[in-house]
XYZ file of C-alpha atoms in Angstrom:
781
model
C 65.259 -53.376 10.304
C 67.901 -55.123 12.431
C 69.575 -56.479 9.273
C 69.525 -53.010 7.776
C 71.114 -51.533 10.911
C 73.739 -54.281 10.939
C 74.585 -53.556 7.339
C 74.817 -49.839 8.043
C 77.275 -50.508 10.884
C 78.861 -53.611 9.344
C 82.244 -54.195 7.779
C 81.843 -51.227 5.405
C 81.405 -48.758 8.246
C 85.144 -48.002 8.149
C 84.627 -46.358 4.735
C 82.104 -43.955 6.237
C 84.239 -43.281 9.325
C 87.408 -42.608 7.323
C 85.519 -40.431 4.823
C 83.924 -38.298 7.524
C 87.270 -38.145 9.352
C 88.966 -36.765 6.240
C 86.229 -34.135 5.901
C 86.759 -33.103 9.527
C 90.552 -32.912 9.171
C 90.224 -30.797 6.011
C 87.815 -28.441 7.780
C 90.173 -28.054 10.760
C 93.158 -27.410 8.477
C 91.362 -24.703 6.504
C 89.581 -22.989 9.353
C 91.864 -23.294 12.379
C 95.374 -23.938 11.052
C 95.908 -22.447 7.600
C 93.322 -19.695 8.076
C 94.877 -18.379 11.274
C 98.580 -18.924 10.579
C 98.755 -17.907 6.919
C 98.826 -14.155 7.653
C 101.629 -14.559 10.215
C 103.466 -16.968 7.920
C 103.333 -14.668 4.894
C 104.140 -11.542 6.943
C 107.457 -13.122 7.968
C 108.224 -14.318 4.433
C 107.415 -10.958 2.816
C 109.326 -9.063 5.510
C 112.435 -11.215 5.045
C 112.214 -10.807 1.278
C 111.925 -6.996 1.432
C 114.647 -6.596 4.071
C 117.033 -8.777 2.071
C 116.534 -6.621 -1.037
C 116.856 -3.423 1.002
C 120.207 -4.650 2.301
C 121.318 -5.434 -1.264
C 120.300 -1.915 -2.298
C 122.365 -0.383 0.537
C 125.351 -2.535 -0.461
C 124.952 -1.268 -4.040
C 124.894 2.361 -2.828
C 128.293 1.775 -1.179
C 129.811 0.028 -4.213
C 131.526 3.066 -5.716
C 133.270 1.041 -8.422
C 129.972 -0.229 -9.822
C 128.292 3.167 -9.562
C 131.231 4.879 -11.302
C 131.065 2.320 -14.113
C 127.348 3.013 -14.517
C 127.844 6.777 -14.527
C 130.694 6.636 -17.046
C 128.862 3.954 -19.079
C 131.941 1.782 -18.842
C 130.322 -1.661 -18.893
C 129.529 -4.576 -21.166
C 126.530 -6.898 -21.609
C 127.656 -9.431 -18.983
C 128.088 -6.609 -16.448
C 124.589 -5.298 -17.142
C 123.040 -8.767 -16.950
C 124.071 -9.028 -13.285
C 122.137 -5.892 -12.384
C 118.860 -6.193 -14.267
C 115.765 -6.268 -12.094
C 115.076 -9.927 -12.885
C 118.437 -10.903 -11.377
C 118.601 -8.706 -8.261
C 114.857 -8.510 -7.522
C 114.467 -4.715 -7.410
C 114.726 -1.715 -9.676
C 117.252 1.059 -9.147
C 117.701 4.433 -10.826
C 120.803 6.594 -10.802
C 120.230 10.358 -11.114
C 122.692 13.209 -11.386
C 121.597 15.970 -8.987
C 121.392 19.529 -10.210
C 120.254 22.383 -7.975
C 119.002 24.412 -10.951
C 117.410 21.879 -13.300
C 115.548 18.661 -12.690
C 117.684 15.622 -11.828
C 118.998 13.831 -14.929
C 118.469 10.076 -15.184
C 121.767 8.361 -15.978
C 120.955 4.680 -15.564
C 118.004 2.392 -14.842
C 117.643 -1.395 -14.752
C 113.888 -1.772 -15.215
C 111.153 -0.346 -17.402
C 108.261 -1.412 -15.163
C 108.112 1.836 -13.177
C 109.762 5.174 -12.360
C 110.263 6.608 -8.867
C 108.309 9.776 -8.072
C 110.631 12.726 -8.548
C 109.249 14.623 -5.555
C 110.677 11.932 -3.249
C 114.242 12.197 -4.532
C 116.721 12.514 -1.698
C 114.061 12.982 0.956
C 115.278 10.315 3.359
C 117.604 7.409 3.902
C 114.787 5.230 5.217
C 112.209 3.115 3.420
C 108.507 3.662 2.724
C 105.712 2.103 0.671
C 104.348 3.919 -2.369
C 101.534 3.153 -4.806
C 102.353 3.318 -8.531
C 100.189 2.509 -11.514
C 101.130 -1.173 -11.541
C 101.191 -1.892 -7.824
C 102.845 -1.322 -4.442
C 106.582 -0.748 -4.018
C 109.026 -0.258 -1.173
C 110.849 2.992 -2.016
C 114.433 3.792 -0.944
C 116.664 6.762 -1.648
C 120.365 7.202 -1.024
C 122.594 10.208 -1.750
C 125.965 9.258 -3.224
C 128.956 11.583 -3.655
C 131.504 10.665 -6.335
C 134.339 12.916 -7.482
C 132.752 15.914 -5.819
C 129.378 15.437 -7.543
C 126.125 14.435 -5.885
C 124.065 11.581 -7.245
C 120.776 10.099 -6.095
C 120.343 6.325 -6.116
C 116.641 5.497 -6.014
C 115.311 1.988 -5.390
C 111.911 0.424 -6.065
C 111.299 -3.006 -4.540
C 108.095 -4.460 -6.068
C 105.825 -5.962 -3.416
C 102.379 -6.464 -4.934
C 101.347 -6.215 -8.572
C 97.964 -4.534 -8.795
C 96.670 -3.163 -12.085
C 93.742 -0.916 -12.880
C 92.584 -3.520 -15.428
C 93.155 -7.166 -14.587
C 93.146 -10.063 -17.029
C 94.936 -13.364 -17.509
C 98.255 -11.570 -18.134
C 97.883 -8.733 -15.624
C 96.995 -10.362 -12.323
C 97.025 -9.151 -8.765
C 99.716 -11.100 -6.904
C 102.597 -10.681 -4.483
C 105.785 -10.487 -6.521
C 107.840 -13.077 -4.648
C 104.947 -15.254 -3.407
C 102.469 -15.954 -6.192
C 99.798 -17.605 -4.016
C 99.941 -15.245 -1.053
C 97.154 -12.980 -2.397
C 94.716 -15.868 -1.984
C 95.066 -15.560 1.798
C 96.399 -12.083 2.637
C 96.311 -8.531 1.332
C 98.104 -5.261 2.112
C 96.482 -3.017 4.712
C 97.422 0.327 6.266
C 95.133 -0.163 9.226
C 96.819 -1.726 12.220
C 96.633 -5.528 12.379
C 98.682 -8.109 14.318
C 100.658 -8.905 11.152
C 103.294 -6.202 10.565
C 105.901 -5.965 7.830
C 108.883 -3.819 8.831
C 111.775 -2.514 6.772
C 115.496 -3.101 7.212
C 115.608 0.300 8.962
C 113.045 -0.791 11.577
C 110.021 1.277 10.537
C 106.670 -0.376 9.776
C 106.022 -0.469 6.034
C 102.481 -1.881 6.078
C 100.282 -4.522 7.654
C 98.826 -7.723 6.284
C 95.177 -8.617 6.685
C 93.515 -11.941 6.037
C 91.272 -12.066 3.012
C 87.569 -12.676 3.551
C 86.370 -16.242 3.956
C 84.841 -16.067 0.478
C 88.245 -15.210 -0.997
C 90.194 -17.749 1.034
C 91.598 -20.643 -0.978
C 91.629 -24.123 0.457
C 94.920 -25.743 1.311
C 96.187 -28.280 -1.262
C 96.236 -31.160 1.223
C 92.783 -30.296 2.509
C 91.494 -30.461 -1.080
C 93.043 -33.926 -1.486
C 91.443 -35.048 1.788
C 88.027 -33.772 0.699
C 88.281 -35.629 -2.617
C 89.338 -38.873 -0.878
C 86.568 -38.411 1.689
C 83.966 -37.996 -1.070
C 85.213 -41.100 -2.890
C 85.065 -43.185 0.292
C 81.600 -41.846 1.087
C 80.399 -42.716 -2.421
C 81.919 -46.195 -2.132
C 80.048 -46.739 1.132
C 76.768 -45.570 -0.434
C 77.388 -47.801 -3.463
C 77.985 -50.879 -1.298
C 74.911 -50.154 0.774
C 72.798 -49.685 -2.360
C 74.060 -53.069 -3.598
C 72.989 -54.631 -0.288
C 69.486 -53.153 -0.732
C 69.451 -54.605 -4.268
C 70.184 -58.070 -2.879
C 67.501 -57.728 -0.196
C 64.731 -55.622 -1.782
C 65.322 -55.645 -5.527
C 66.634 -53.321 -8.215
C 63.949 -50.642 -8.201
C 64.208 -50.024 -4.453
C 68.008 -49.947 -4.653
C 67.923 -47.589 -7.648
C 65.428 -45.302 -5.909
C 67.596 -45.259 -2.771
C 70.778 -44.431 -4.680
C 69.044 -41.726 -6.732
C 67.453 -40.145 -3.662
C 70.706 -40.058 -1.694
C 72.744 -38.678 -4.594
C 70.154 -36.002 -5.458
C 69.832 -34.998 -1.792
C 73.601 -34.671 -1.398
C 73.823 -32.635 -4.604
C 71.031 -30.299 -3.495
C 72.885 -29.662 -0.247
C 75.902 -28.435 -2.235
C 73.632 -26.123 -4.250
C 71.875 -24.534 -1.294
C 74.891 -24.672 1.050
C 77.699 -23.687 -1.335
C 80.093 -22.846 1.504
C 80.192 -26.512 2.475
C 82.659 -27.314 -0.322
C 83.267 -23.728 -1.530
C 83.602 -24.843 -5.141
C 83.492 -21.282 -6.482
C 87.133 -20.836 -5.454
C 88.111 -22.955 -8.475
C 88.024 -21.509 -11.981
C 86.267 -24.659 -13.221
C 83.184 -23.436 -11.333
C 83.312 -19.908 -12.730
C 79.936 -19.058 -14.348
C 81.762 -16.755 -16.772
C 83.167 -19.822 -18.533
C 79.877 -21.681 -18.804
C 76.457 -21.271 -17.266
C 73.071 -22.179 -18.692
C 70.788 -22.580 -15.674
C 70.709 -22.887 -11.885
C 71.440 -26.612 -12.108
C 74.161 -26.202 -14.739
C 75.598 -23.000 -13.327
C 79.207 -23.771 -14.315
C 81.346 -26.241 -16.224
C 82.328 -27.905 -12.948
C 78.667 -28.353 -11.976
C 77.990 -29.936 -15.355
C 80.936 -32.310 -14.843
C 79.730 -33.304 -11.372
C 76.133 -33.786 -12.488
C 77.169 -35.823 -15.532
C 79.408 -38.061 -13.395
C 76.748 -38.631 -10.725
C 74.104 -39.377 -13.355
C 76.476 -41.838 -15.050
C 77.063 -43.556 -11.693
C 73.326 -44.059 -11.098
C 72.737 -45.308 -14.647
C 75.696 -47.713 -14.487
C 74.479 -49.092 -11.156
C 71.075 -49.952 -12.645
C 72.499 -51.068 -15.997
C 74.849 -53.660 -14.500
C 72.015 -55.291 -12.549
C 68.930 -55.051 -14.732
C 69.873 -58.021 -16.924
C 70.119 -60.187 -13.784
C 66.906 -58.818 -12.334
C 63.733 -60.651 -13.289
C 60.388 -58.917 -13.438
C 57.166 -60.018 -15.116
C 54.671 -58.128 -17.197
C 51.551 -56.588 -15.777
C 48.426 -58.686 -16.021
C 46.619 -56.017 -18.034
C 47.982 -54.962 -21.423
C 47.281 -51.222 -21.011
C 49.590 -51.009 -18.001
C 52.417 -52.508 -20.035
C 51.850 -49.994 -22.831
C 51.591 -47.132 -20.331
C 55.030 -47.981 -18.923
C 56.394 -48.270 -22.471
C 55.015 -44.833 -23.375
C 56.548 -43.312 -20.239
C 59.915 -44.915 -21.076
C 59.799 -43.592 -24.660
C 58.801 -40.107 -23.513
C 61.744 -40.113 -21.098
C 64.096 -41.345 -23.815
C 63.017 -38.697 -26.341
C 63.092 -35.937 -23.702
C 66.521 -36.976 -22.458
C 67.820 -37.072 -26.047
C 66.592 -33.519 -26.641
C 68.068 -32.335 -23.332
C 71.423 -33.932 -24.166
C 71.418 -32.248 -27.590
C 70.592 -28.889 -25.995
C 73.432 -29.272 -23.483
C 75.809 -30.138 -26.323
C 74.702 -27.130 -28.361
C 74.933 -24.826 -25.333
C 78.403 -26.107 -24.461
C 79.672 -25.333 -27.967
C 77.730 -22.158 -28.766
C 77.330 -20.334 -25.434
C 80.337 -21.310 -23.314
C 83.655 -19.465 -23.413
C 85.228 -22.713 -24.562
C 86.783 -23.461 -27.923
C 86.242 -26.802 -29.649
C 88.111 -25.695 -32.772
C 90.563 -28.609 -32.703
C 92.364 -27.425 -35.846
C 93.524 -24.334 -33.957
C 95.567 -25.700 -31.064
C 96.246 -22.220 -29.685
C 92.530 -21.728 -29.028
C 92.201 -24.953 -27.012
C 92.408 -24.765 -23.228
C 92.059 -27.216 -20.368
C 88.341 -26.426 -20.427
C 88.132 -27.703 -24.021
C 89.344 -31.137 -22.931
C 87.124 -31.080 -19.853
C 84.211 -30.299 -22.171
C 85.073 -33.291 -24.363
C 85.325 -35.469 -21.242
C 81.869 -34.283 -20.118
C 80.407 -35.125 -23.522
C 81.940 -38.604 -23.369
C 80.483 -39.197 -19.884
C 77.044 -38.065 -21.050
C 77.233 -40.285 -24.121
C 78.155 -43.375 -22.086
C 75.299 -42.530 -19.718
C 72.976 -42.221 -22.698
C 74.056 -45.579 -24.096
C 73.622 -47.310 -20.721
C 70.211 -45.780 -20.110
C 69.175 -46.701 -23.665
C 69.943 -50.311 -22.814
C 67.809 -50.010 -19.681
C 64.851 -48.554 -21.594
C 65.306 -51.062 -24.396
C 65.338 -54.141 -22.172
C 62.374 -52.769 -20.187
C 60.325 -52.257 -23.363
C 61.304 -55.654 -24.751
C 60.232 -57.484 -21.584
C 56.904 -55.631 -21.461
C 55.745 -55.820 -25.111
C 58.308 -58.067 -26.789
C 60.322 -57.043 -29.845
C 58.181 -54.637 -31.864
C 60.782 -52.362 -33.471
C 58.460 -50.613 -35.945
C 55.853 -49.834 -33.294
C 58.581 -48.450 -31.029
C 59.936 -46.310 -33.874
C 56.470 -45.009 -34.754
C 55.736 -44.101 -31.144
C 59.146 -42.439 -30.790
C 58.630 -40.247 -33.858
C 55.093 -39.341 -32.737
C 56.220 -38.413 -29.221
C 59.133 -36.405 -30.613
C 56.912 -34.430 -32.987
C 54.435 -33.703 -30.200
C 57.257 -32.394 -27.961
C 58.603 -30.229 -30.808
C 55.109 -28.859 -31.446
C 54.768 -27.835 -27.805
C 58.278 -26.341 -27.638
C 58.191 -22.548 -27.267
C 61.915 -21.996 -27.846
C 62.115 -21.931 -31.644
C 65.921 -21.704 -31.563
C 66.258 -25.394 -30.648
C 63.584 -26.803 -32.946
C 65.884 -27.149 -35.977
C 68.536 -29.017 -34.011
C 65.981 -31.243 -32.239
C 64.392 -32.130 -35.574
C 67.715 -33.533 -36.780
C 68.176 -35.194 -33.390
C 64.797 -36.934 -33.745
C 65.886 -38.379 -37.088
C 69.143 -39.534 -35.496
C 67.240 -41.098 -32.584
C 65.028 -43.067 -34.972
C 68.069 -44.505 -36.770
C 69.789 -45.186 -33.456
C 66.810 -47.143 -32.042
C 66.587 -49.149 -35.261
C 70.278 -50.090 -34.948
C 69.779 -51.014 -31.296
C 67.141 -53.551 -32.364
C 69.348 -55.338 -34.919
C 70.592 -58.754 -33.818
C 74.040 -58.532 -35.438
C 74.998 -55.419 -33.398
C 72.283 -55.313 -30.772
C 72.893 -52.688 -28.167
C 70.361 -54.432 -25.939
C 72.931 -57.043 -24.974
C 74.856 -56.081 -21.875
C 78.025 -57.993 -22.725
C 79.010 -56.686 -26.144
C 82.072 -58.034 -27.933
C 84.922 -55.758 -28.968
C 83.752 -55.251 -32.560
C 80.290 -54.197 -31.380
C 81.772 -51.843 -28.761
C 83.977 -50.214 -31.388
C 80.958 -49.819 -33.686
C 78.918 -47.982 -31.061
C 81.878 -45.819 -30.090
C 82.242 -44.948 -33.768
C 78.536 -44.033 -34.008
C 78.623 -41.726 -30.998
C 81.974 -40.157 -31.886
C 80.803 -39.424 -35.412
C 77.449 -38.047 -34.226
C 78.903 -35.664 -31.630
C 81.676 -34.562 -33.980
C 79.030 -33.694 -36.595
C 77.051 -31.570 -34.121
C 80.172 -29.762 -32.860
C 81.388 -29.028 -36.387
C 77.922 -27.787 -37.353
C 77.854 -25.423 -34.365
C 81.469 -24.341 -34.922
C 80.672 -23.433 -38.514
C 77.662 -21.388 -37.411
C 79.755 -19.509 -34.831
C 82.631 -18.973 -37.253
C 80.283 -17.704 -39.965
C 78.690 -15.173 -37.614
C 82.146 -14.019 -36.526
C 83.213 -13.665 -40.147
C 80.121 -11.588 -40.899
C 80.895 -9.207 -38.046
C 84.521 -8.990 -39.138
C 83.450 -8.134 -42.687
C 81.315 -5.299 -41.298
C 84.254 -4.050 -39.241
C 86.614 -4.120 -42.240
C 84.112 -2.181 -44.283
C 83.772 0.533 -41.633
C 87.531 0.648 -41.011
C 88.177 1.138 -44.710
C 85.467 3.780 -44.949
C 87.280 7.101 -45.278
C 84.120 8.938 -44.286
C 84.493 7.676 -40.683
C 87.921 9.221 -40.347
C 86.739 12.273 -42.279
C 83.888 12.797 -39.848
C 86.249 12.631 -36.880
C 88.753 14.851 -38.683
C 86.085 17.528 -39.043
C 85.074 17.099 -35.393
C 88.663 17.353 -34.157
C 89.722 20.238 -36.387
C 89.290 22.937 -33.736
C 90.651 20.850 -30.871
C 94.157 22.117 -31.507
C 96.699 23.770 -29.262
C 95.331 27.247 -30.054
C 92.034 26.281 -28.449
C 93.236 23.925 -25.683
C 96.150 25.980 -24.331
C 94.206 29.095 -23.151
C 91.324 26.928 -21.885
C 93.293 24.154 -20.212
C 93.207 25.764 -16.764
C 89.430 25.302 -16.793
C 89.991 21.509 -16.738
C 91.596 21.814 -13.274
C 88.278 22.851 -11.691
C 85.637 20.140 -11.407
C 82.638 22.292 -12.398
C 84.255 24.005 -15.367
C 85.883 20.709 -16.377
C 82.513 18.980 -16.796
C 80.953 21.994 -18.522
C 83.828 22.363 -20.991
C 83.873 18.663 -21.865
C 80.108 18.623 -22.416
C 80.399 21.739 -24.540
C 83.110 20.187 -26.725
C 81.099 17.006 -27.248
C 77.855 18.856 -27.991
C 79.349 21.437 -30.352
C 82.152 19.561 -32.108
C 80.471 16.162 -32.256
C 76.821 17.218 -32.457
C 76.497 16.175 -36.089
C 78.115 12.786 -35.374
C 76.512 11.801 -32.044
C 74.387 9.210 -33.856
C 77.554 7.571 -35.249
C 80.037 7.776 -32.352
C 80.010 7.503 -28.592
C 82.632 9.984 -27.400
C 84.414 10.544 -24.087
C 87.110 13.042 -23.172
C 89.956 12.493 -20.683
C 92.319 15.200 -19.398
C 95.583 14.984 -17.421
C 97.959 17.571 -16.024
C 101.677 17.818 -16.882
C 102.498 15.163 -14.230
C 99.938 12.821 -15.904
C 97.554 13.076 -12.922
C 93.885 12.807 -13.986
C 91.822 16.001 -14.062
C 88.301 15.088 -12.897
C 87.706 12.292 -15.436
C 84.437 10.399 -15.095
C 86.119 7.018 -15.610
C 89.104 5.983 -13.453
C 91.343 5.309 -16.454
C 95.016 6.195 -16.061
C 97.251 8.180 -18.388
C 99.533 5.151 -18.836
C 96.607 3.046 -20.046
C 95.523 5.546 -22.692
C 99.066 6.416 -23.704
C 100.028 2.755 -24.099
C 96.967 2.115 -26.237
C 97.777 5.128 -28.411
C 101.478 4.330 -28.820
C 101.488 0.514 -28.936
C 98.037 -0.707 -29.949
C 97.018 2.302 -32.022
C 97.264 2.071 -35.813
C 97.881 5.113 -37.981
C 95.062 6.920 -39.786
C 95.129 9.731 -42.306
C 94.291 12.207 -39.533
C 97.087 13.688 -37.415
C 97.054 12.514 -33.775
C 94.161 10.113 -34.518
C 94.613 6.348 -34.370
C 92.345 3.320 -34.146
C 92.845 0.200 -32.040
C 91.126 -3.181 -31.934
C 89.266 -4.087 -28.747
C 88.562 -7.574 -30.077
C 88.593 -9.277 -33.455
C 85.372 -7.527 -34.532
C 85.401 -4.283 -32.516
C 87.568 -1.184 -32.755
C 87.669 2.371 -31.438
C 89.365 5.635 -32.348
C 91.731 7.387 -29.943
C 92.927 10.989 -30.258
C 95.837 12.363 -28.220
C 96.987 15.962 -27.958
C 99.918 17.180 -25.883
C 98.902 20.688 -24.800
C 101.652 23.342 -24.614
C 101.685 26.956 -23.510
C 102.978 29.896 -25.533
C 106.581 29.190 -24.505
C 106.356 25.566 -25.672
C 106.269 23.943 -22.219
C 103.929 21.020 -21.616
C 100.893 21.924 -19.498
C 98.832 18.754 -19.878
C 97.339 16.034 -22.074
C 94.011 15.773 -23.872
C 92.531 12.416 -25.012
C 89.370 11.638 -26.957
C 87.947 8.115 -27.269
C 85.347 7.662 -30.021
C 83.647 4.347 -30.502
C 81.292 3.621 -33.422
C 77.775 3.271 -32.032
C 77.443 -0.018 -33.934
C 80.012 -1.504 -31.545
C 79.080 0.393 -28.390
C 79.428 -1.721 -25.274
C 78.796 -1.164 -21.586
C 82.422 -0.295 -20.932
C 84.204 2.075 -23.277
C 87.506 1.695 -21.470
C 89.552 -0.943 -23.343
C 91.263 -3.825 -21.677
C 94.946 -3.727 -22.458
C 96.382 -6.500 -24.600
C 93.268 -8.666 -24.218
C 92.536 -9.247 -27.875
C 90.982 -12.518 -28.897
C 93.029 -14.082 -31.643
C 90.851 -17.132 -32.079
C 89.552 -15.618 -35.309
C 91.524 -12.607 -36.471
C 92.309 -12.739 -40.196
C 95.273 -10.402 -39.682
C 96.928 -13.104 -37.582
C 95.554 -16.277 -39.146
C 97.166 -17.858 -42.230
C 93.876 -19.636 -42.983
C 92.079 -16.388 -43.832
C 92.398 -13.823 -46.605
C 90.344 -10.753 -47.309
C 89.916 -8.081 -49.938
C 88.161 -4.704 -49.871
C 86.753 -3.212 -53.051
C 85.599 0.360 -53.572
C 83.958 1.354 -56.851
C 84.723 -2.199 -58.022
C 88.473 -1.549 -57.578
C 90.683 -3.471 -55.131
C 91.871 -0.983 -52.485
C 93.217 -3.360 -49.801
C 93.909 -7.060 -49.375
C 95.514 -9.461 -46.909
C 97.359 -12.757 -47.474
C 98.251 -14.522 -50.700
C 94.826 -15.464 -52.059
C 94.576 -14.449 -55.780
C 91.897 -11.769 -55.555
C 90.972 -10.054 -58.807
C 92.035 -6.422 -59.040
C 88.658 -5.380 -60.399
C 85.122 -6.701 -59.968
C 82.543 -6.992 -62.688
C 79.151 -5.418 -61.949
C 77.486 -8.844 -62.038
C 79.881 -10.085 -59.326
C 78.524 -7.613 -56.772
C 76.181 -9.502 -54.384
C 72.487 -8.718 -54.730
C 71.966 -9.314 -51.004
C 73.997 -8.135 -48.022
C 75.796 -11.461 -47.427
C 76.527 -14.224 -49.938
C 78.486 -17.460 -49.445
C 80.358 -19.030 -52.350
C 82.487 -22.155 -52.694
C 85.569 -21.951 -54.905
C 87.475 -25.216 -54.861
C 88.804 -25.799 -51.351
C 88.007 -22.214 -50.278
C 84.813 -20.735 -48.898
C 84.114 -17.106 -49.713
C 81.929 -14.672 -47.816
C 80.866 -11.616 -49.849
C 79.576 -8.603 -47.952
C 78.055 -5.624 -49.739
C 78.281 -2.623 -47.444
C 76.957 -0.152 -49.992
C 76.299 -0.313 -53.691
C 79.930 0.293 -54.611
C 81.763 -1.195 -51.602
C 82.334 -4.951 -51.243
C 84.333 -6.971 -48.698
C 85.363 -10.548 -49.504
C 86.676 -12.842 -46.734
C 88.089 -16.180 -47.859
C 88.603 -19.139 -45.553
C 90.253 -22.404 -46.461
C 87.724 -25.192 -45.936
C 89.311 -27.645 -43.490
C 86.105 -29.379 -42.375
C 87.468 -32.832 -43.196
C 90.625 -32.348 -41.119
C 88.555 -30.852 -38.294
C 86.137 -33.797 -38.402
C 88.924 -36.393 -38.314
C 90.746 -34.621 -35.470
C 87.617 -34.114 -33.398
C 86.545 -37.701 -34.030
C 89.918 -38.962 -32.785
C 89.658 -36.858 -29.609
C 86.185 -38.175 -28.845
C 86.958 -41.777 -29.752
C 90.082 -41.820 -27.565
C 88.137 -40.274 -24.675
C 85.438 -42.942 -25.000
C 88.059 -45.690 -24.954
C 89.656 -44.179 -21.864
C 86.329 -43.982 -20.008
C 85.445 -47.494 -21.102
C 88.749 -48.761 -19.718
C 88.088 -46.960 -16.418
C 84.581 -48.433 -16.317
C 85.878 -51.947 -16.952
C 88.603 -51.576 -14.322
C 86.155 -50.268 -11.713
C 83.731 -53.089 -12.438
C 86.572 -55.611 -12.176
C 87.727 -54.244 -8.813
C 84.193 -54.324 -7.406
C 83.646 -57.891 -8.624
C 87.060 -59.038 -7.397
C 86.243 -57.617 -3.959
C 83.210 -59.882 -3.860
C 84.750 -62.775 -5.816
C 88.577 -62.847 -5.559
C 88.884 -65.499 -8.267
C 87.611 -62.987 -10.845
C 90.844 -61.000 -10.706
C 92.915 -64.118 -11.325
C 90.748 -65.164 -14.240
C 91.002 -61.715 -15.770
C 94.752 -62.047 -16.348
C 94.415 -65.432 -18.036
C 94.301 -64.048 -21.562
C 93.018 -66.200 -24.346
C 94.025 -65.685 -27.983
C 90.720 -63.920 -28.592
C 91.300 -61.568 -25.648
C 94.740 -60.708 -26.951
C 93.331 -59.923 -30.397
C 90.611 -57.726 -28.894
C 93.147 -55.888 -26.741
C 95.332 -55.316 -29.801
C 92.349 -53.874 -31.717
C 91.557 -51.427 -28.915
C 95.220 -50.409 -28.549
C 95.595 -49.784 -32.289
C 92.340 -47.794 -32.302
C 93.535 -45.643 -29.394
C 96.933 -44.983 -31.007
C 95.254 -44.126 -34.305
């Protein structure tokens, strides 16, 4: 016990002290420095930014030469470039005042927003207003030129905030992209004021909640360094236990400590607050409580690899004898084989889940679909594979020392155990994959037993290492391609169904009949009823029930109404006029029905949108009437579309690798891309089943029979070979990189204990140079 205490407080204690010190410093920075000063810091920055732009706006209002040039349109491109919003940081609008008619807009330098007309000329001060895309500081100045009055209106963007947020439309302060992680706008009094150039308070800043607070960059670095030092201390202490008590005690200690530390992070998530990073977002990947995000999977894989490597590097030096009784030896062997088969199935399930269920693309032939998470996923797979190889060596050497080399008995027991596990498996979805995995495991164990490439040796030469890397790279690439093809085929089937419905004139005809009486003659005298909440709901329900009663089983319909100023009139969903109007004008595609368009919500989903501008008897606009109709087949929880968020990972209209044709009554009515589709089908070419796959040269065809006389054909160029080679190269290079890191780490640890090792390492022999050249060429390839 004294020796143990001495080791705990020995020469490695500085690693623990420094690691804990870094944790403490990071905590103090986040909680007591950054957390308390960030609001004050950003209030001063935002205030200075707004006041500087307000001063520039006032200078512009006094620049009569520039204003006269804008009014008379006497300018060129270089003149305009100096005054666009991107250059000066704010938008301005020049109106000609007219006491009789509405002010006439003469010039504007931005298309992001318009000032509210009811504010024109109200004051020469500054105030904050809320528009559809965020918060602005609003200014207004009256200018007199040549006896005429003009209004110069200014909009200084402060905070972008959209009704629908996605990767392109994010909430953020305009001039300080990271400020929203720590502060937000508030109109309740706080100590952090933001005043205008005129001296009035525009708004206050409030600190975000602790859950929303983002850690400081330097505190994150300190936490990472602290964790590494803590792990190094634990590793050294585990090695000391190995020298004193043996491998199994050391392995049990390391496993217990690592598992305990990991459980603390699960049940005390605020300790590290990992959810602040997108890598730990369950929306990207989540399969269970343990693997609740891609980041958790990466951490767990790395920690597991550490434990396995620790045991693997020492088991060949550790001597242990067989049990005296034979049945005990065979019992341990059976347990080891059960663990190996179970771990193989678990690894295959994780691989399948990562490809099939995660919002991560492994389609390496489509570079646009790959993200940072794709490469992190490949890194995780490589870590798991190296862990699997190391633990296979451990199980193999354990079995060999207990029962000797009996490869056929081991293979027989492995197959038997695997079949028993598959028989007891309740989830039928994984049985097919695990059956193939069991065959692969049998071949893999047979290869491990062969003397000429034995994976049971712990010091493999370069050729043997490259062979095993090839085996694992090929195996994982095959599984990923298999899963990718399944996903792509299901997506193609759904897209074929969508094309068939889109090309079905009866869908538009049904809506045309339903919308026939929703014209201006009906809407104009009844539009006032939409201004009252009770009559609004009754009228909308009446329209849906009467006009769409015959089509309720085909469409899910919602009605939205807005007044002449585009303000919503008691709509159930908080969708803005700009959202619907933008969808209709920009995303909407023409149909044969007037005022009816359809738009794609994703590659396999679409909806119809109907817009009617309602006018009174004199022709003046009195409001707007929208109808959204979504085919029940594609009904989702949220009918409101998300602007511009269309997945183009598989959209034949945007992909040169896809072509499609639509046939009606055996005649070609529509096609896309340059594939030579026949203009007419023969009756025997019509599929007998709903979906049929055909191979024509280097192209794969999917035939979909919607009805007896309607057929959709989607053709995809078969690039499986290119995909396999590319994916194999990614995996192989990742394995080589991890192997190099593993070798370097092992060298540094050994050199710390034996300094002469580092000197010997750089004394290259001819054989070492040849091996290094082989690895380098393999990596470059």
